[in-house]
Coordinates of C-alpha atoms in Angstrom, one line a residue:
X1 CA -180.3 -3.9 17.2
X2 CA -177.4 -2.1 16.8
X3 CA -174.0 -2.8 18.9
X4 CA -173.9 1.0 20.9
X5 CA -178.1 -0.1 22.4
X6 CA -176.5 -3.4 23.4
X7 CA -174.1 -2.5 25.2
X8 CA -175.7 0.3 26.4
X9 CA -178.2 -1.9 28.2
X10 CA -175.2 -4.3 29.8
X11 CA -174.1 -1.5 31.3
X12 CA -177.4 0.0 32.7
X13 CA -178.1 -4.0 34.3
X14 CA -174.1 -4.0 35.4
X15 CA -175.1 -0.6 37.6
X16 CA -178.3 -1.4 38.3
X17 CA -177.0 -4.8 39.9
X18 CA -173.6 -3.1 41.8
X19 CA -175.9 -0.7 43.3
X20 CA -178.9 -3.1 44.4
X21 CA -175.6 -5.1 46.0
X22 CA -174.6 -2.0 47.6
X23 CA -178.3 -0.8 49.2
X24 CA -177.7 -4.7 50.7
X25 CA -174.6 -4.7 51.8
X26 CA -175.4 -1.3 53.6
X27 CA -179.1 -3.2 55.0
X28 CA -177.1 -6.0 56.6
X29 CA -173.9 -4.2 57.8
X30 CA -176.4 -1.3 59.4
X31 CA -179.0 -3.9 60.7
X32 CA -176.6 -5.1 64.2
X33 CA -175.7 -1.5 64.9
X34 CA -179.3 -0.7 66.4
X35 CA -179.4 -4.8 68.0
X36 CA -177.2 -3.6 71.3
X37 CA -176.9 -4.0 74.9
X38 CA -179.5 -1.5 76.6
X39 CA -180.6 -0.5 79.4
X40 CA -184.4 1.1 79.8
X41 CA -186.0 2.9 83.1
X42 CA -189.1 1.5 84.1
X43 CA -191.4 4.6 85.0
X44 CA -188.7 7.7 86.4
X45 CA -185.1 7.1 86.8
X46 CA -184.9 10.7 89.1
X47 CA -181.5 11.7 90.6
X48 CA -181.3 11.3 94.4
X49 CA -184.1 8.4 94.0
X50 CA -184.4 5.1 93.1
X51 CA -185.5 3.2 90.2
X52 CA -185.8 0.0 88.5
X53 CA -184.3 -0.7 85.1
X54 CA -184.3 -3.4 82.4
X55 CA -180.6 -4.6 81.4
X56 CA -182.1 -5.5 77.3
X57 CA -180.0 -7.8 75.4
X58 CA -180.3 -9.2 72.2
X59 CA -178.3 -12.2 70.3
X60 CA -176.7 -10.5 67.2
X61 CA -175.3 -14.1 66.2
X62 CA -177.3 -16.8 63.6
X63 CA -175.2 -19.7 64.4
X64 CA -174.6 -19.0 68.1
X65 CA -176.3 -18.0 71.6
X66 CA -176.1 -15.7 74.3
X67 CA -174.7 -17.8 77.6
X68 CA -173.6 -15.1 79.7
X69 CA -173.8 -11.3 80.4
X70 CA -171.8 -8.8 82.1
X71 CA -172.9 -5.5 83.7
X72 CA -170.4 -2.9 85.3
X73 CA -171.3 0.2 87.6
X74 CA -169.7 3.4 88.0
X75 CA -167.7 3.5 90.9
X76 CA -167.0 7.4 90.7
X77 CA -170.8 7.8 91.3
X78 CA -171.3 4.8 93.7
X79 CA -174.6 2.9 93.9
X80 CA -175.3 1.5 97.8
X81 CA -177.9 -1.3 96.3
X82 CA -178.5 -3.1 93.6
X83 CA -180.3 -5.9 94.0
X84 CA -181.6 -8.4 90.3
X85 CA -185.1 -10.0 90.1
X86 CA -184.7 -13.3 89.7
X87 CA -184.7 -14.5 85.5
X88 CA -186.4 -17.9 85.2
X89 CA -183.0 -20.1 83.8
X90 CA -179.9 -18.0 84.4
X91 CA -178.1 -17.6 87.7
X92 CA -177.1 -13.8 88.9
X93 CA -174.1 -12.7 90.8
X94 CA -173.4 -9.9 92.2
X95 CA -169.8 -7.8 92.9
X96 CA -169.1 -5.6 95.7
X97 CA -165.8 -3.3 95.7
X98 CA -163.9 -1.1 98.7
X99 CA -164.9 2.6 98.0
X100 CA -161.8 5.2 98.2
X101 CA -164.0 7.2 99.1
X102 CA -167.0 6.4 101.9
X103 CA -171.0 7.1 100.8
X104 CA -172.9 8.3 103.1
X105 CA -176.6 7.2 103.1
X106 CA -179.6 7.3 105.5
X107 CA -176.9 9.0 108.4
X108 CA -175.1 5.5 107.2
X109 CA -171.3 5.1 106.1
X110 CA -171.3 2.9 103.2
X111 CA -167.5 1.7 103.0
X112 CA -167.8 -0.7 99.9
X113 CA -170.9 -0.8 96.6
X114 CA -171.9 -3.2 93.7
X115 CA -169.5 -2.9 90.8
X116 CA -170.3 -5.6 88.7
X117 CA -173.6 -7.9 88.6
X118 CA -173.2 -11.3 85.9
X119 CA -175.7 -13.4 84.9
X120 CA -175.3 -16.5 83.8
X121 CA -177.2 -19.2 81.7
X122 CA -178.4 -21.8 84.2
X123 CA -180.6 -24.1 82.2
X124 CA -181.9 -21.8 79.6
X125 CA -179.7 -19.3 76.9
X126 CA -180.5 -16.2 74.1
X127 CA -181.0 -17.8 71.0
X128 CA -180.3 -16.3 67.6
X129 CA -183.9 -13.9 66.6
X130 CA -184.2 -13.7 70.5
X131 CA -183.6 -11.0 73.2
X132 CA -184.2 -11.0 76.8
X133 CA -184.2 -8.5 80.1
X134 CA -182.6 -8.6 83.4
X135 CA -184.6 -6.6 85.6
X136 CA -182.6 -4.9 88.7
X137 CA -183.0 -2.5 91.3
X138 CA -181.0 0.8 92.1
X139 CA -180.0 3.0 94.3
X140 CA -179.6 5.7 95.2
X141 CA -179.2 7.5 92.6
X142 CA -176.4 9.9 92.5
X143 CA -177.7 13.5 92.0
X144 CA -174.4 14.9 90.8
X145 CA -174.5 13.4 87.5
X146 CA -177.0 12.7 84.2
X147 CA -176.9 9.5 83.7
X148 CA -174.9 6.7 84.3
X149 CA -172.4 4.7 81.7
X150 CA -172.9 0.8 82.5
X151 CA -170.3 -1.1 80.4
X152 CA -171.6 -4.7 79.5
X153 CA -169.6 -7.9 78.3
X154 CA -171.8 -10.6 76.3
X155 CA -170.5 -13.4 76.0
X156 CA -172.2 -16.4 73.1
X157 CA -171.7 -20.6 73.6
X158 CA -169.2 -20.3 70.9
X159 CA -166.8 -18.3 73.1
X160 CA -166.9 -15.5 70.6
X161 CA -167.3 -12.2 73.4
X162 CA -168.7 -8.8 72.5
X163 CA -167.6 -5.6 74.6
X164 CA -170.5 -3.6 74.9
X165 CA -167.9 -0.7 76.3
X166 CA -167.6 2.4 73.9
X167 CA -168.6 6.3 75.0
X168 CA -170.7 8.5 73.0
X169 CA -168.8 10.9 72.4
X170 CA -170.4 14.7 72.0
X171 CA -171.3 15.2 68.3
X172 CA -169.8 11.8 66.8
X173 CA -171.5 9.1 65.6
X174 CA -172.8 6.3 67.4
X175 CA -169.6 3.7 68.0
X176 CA -169.6 -0.3 66.7
X177 CA -170.4 -1.7 70.2
X178 CA -171.5 1.4 72.4
X179 CA -172.1 1.2 76.4
X180 CA -174.8 1.3 77.7
X181 CA -176.6 4.8 79.3
X182 CA -179.3 5.5 82.1
X183 CA -180.3 8.8 81.2
X184 CA -181.0 10.6 84.9
X185 CA -184.3 13.3 85.2
X186 CA -184.5 16.1 87.1
X187 CA -184.3 15.5 91.2
X188 CA -188.4 15.1 92.6
X189 CA -189.4 16.5 95.3
X190 CA -189.5 12.8 97.6
X191 CA -186.7 10.7 96.3
X192 CA -188.9 7.9 97.3
X193 CA -191.7 8.6 94.6
X194 CA -194.8 10.1 95.2
X195 CA -196.2 8.5 98.3
X196 CA -200.0 8.3 98.9
X197 CA -201.2 9.8 101.9
X198 CA -201.7 7.5 104.6
X199 CA -204.5 6.1 106.1
X200 CA -204.4 7.5 109.2
X201 CA -204.4 10.9 107.7
X202 CA -206.7 10.4 105.4
X203 CA -209.0 9.2 108.4
X204 CA -207.9 12.6 110.2
X205 CA -209.2 14.5 107.1
X206 CA -212.1 12.5 106.6
X207 CA -212.8 13.0 110.4
X208 CA -211.5 16.6 110.4
X209 CA -214.2 17.4 107.3
X210 CA -216.7 15.6 108.7
X211 CA -217.1 17.6 112.5
X212 CA -216.6 20.6 109.9
X213 CA -219.7 19.9 107.7
X214 CA -221.8 18.9 110.7
X215 CA -220.7 22.5 112.7
X216 CA -222.1 23.8 109.5
X217 CA -225.5 22.5 109.5
X218 CA -225.9 22.7 112.9
X219 CA -225.3 26.6 113.0
X220 CA -227.2 27.2 110.2
X221 CA -230.0 24.9 112.0
X222 CA -229.7 27.4 115.2
X223 CA -230.2 30.4 112.4
X224 CA -233.2 28.6 111.4
X225 CA -234.4 28.3 114.4
X226 CA -233.5 32.1 115.7
X227 CA -235.1 33.7 113.3
X228 CA -238.1 31.0 113.3
X229 CA -238.0 32.2 117.1
X230 CA -237.9 35.9 115.9
X231 CA -240.3 35.9 113.4
X232 CA -242.5 34.5 116.5
X233 CA -242.1 37.1 118.9
X234 CA -242.4 39.5 116.0
X235 CA -245.6 38.5 114.9
X236 CA -247.1 38.1 118.6
X237 CA -246.1 41.7 119.2
X238 CA -248.0 43.1 116.4
X239 CA -251.0 40.9 117.6
X240 CA -250.5 42.1 120.8
X241 CA -250.8 45.5 119.9
X242 CA -253.7 45.5 117.6
X243 CA -255.6 44.1 120.3
X244 CA -254.8 46.8 122.8
X245 CA -255.7 49.1 120.1
X246 CA -259.1 47.3 119.3
X247 CA -259.8 47.1 122.8
X248 CA -259.7 50.8 123.1
X249 CA -261.8 51.5 119.9
X250 CA -264.2 49.2 122.3
X251 CA -263.8 51.2 125.0
X252 CA -264.3 54.7 123.1
X253 CA -267.6 53.1 121.1
X254 CA -269.2 52.0 124.2
X255 CA -268.7 55.6 126.0
X256 CA -270.0 57.6 122.9
X257 CA -273.0 55.0 123.0
X258 CA -273.9 56.4 126.5
X259 CA -273.8 59.8 125.9
X260 CA -276.5 59.3 123.4
X261 CA -278.6 57.7 125.3
X262 CA -278.4 60.0 128.4
X263 CA -279.2 63.0 125.5

């Protein structure tokens, strides 16, 4: 084997090894970018309505566990109601702030709104390779916004803090630590969602339908009875006419018979 061939094979091996290392580095570095704190609506999150959402928190570290999460709500589009659902092993704290401009809701003036919800581990934690969801009930959602940016801060038990607060710029690549974004859909006719008809309304509808159906049957029966009566009356008249004709024919026959006998 010549020296040139050996050199070529060695160079090819080095290129392949370098390429493999580069590809592995890209995979390892790009993996965590997809595992960030996010907000996911359960069903519809319509403008002017109410919604239930989950704050999804993955653990990105191999040697630490998540023990605290803080989610901040924008006060330029305040929410009068933010209620956390209890999560076993976690303590939730709701913080409110005074509004510079009062909020009018259902005929009431609201001077403060929820600005932050904090979950702190209380007998539990999010370990490596795990995630946790924190449900929230939100309302009333703003009518003049297409989305809500909920900036989050994640704390690990080794004191490391990750700030998920970077907002996505239009046309730009996703930031390294993007803030959770709740997309709002178009407003529905009923802000509380499509409601089923009440029992009384259903009963009234059924009762009306029953009356209408009964009236229809009664009308049909009346028409049948009238038709039957008309038919009977017509038959009686025909029979009466026939009887009269038969009687006249009998009388005429009797007269003719009498005349023949006299002749």
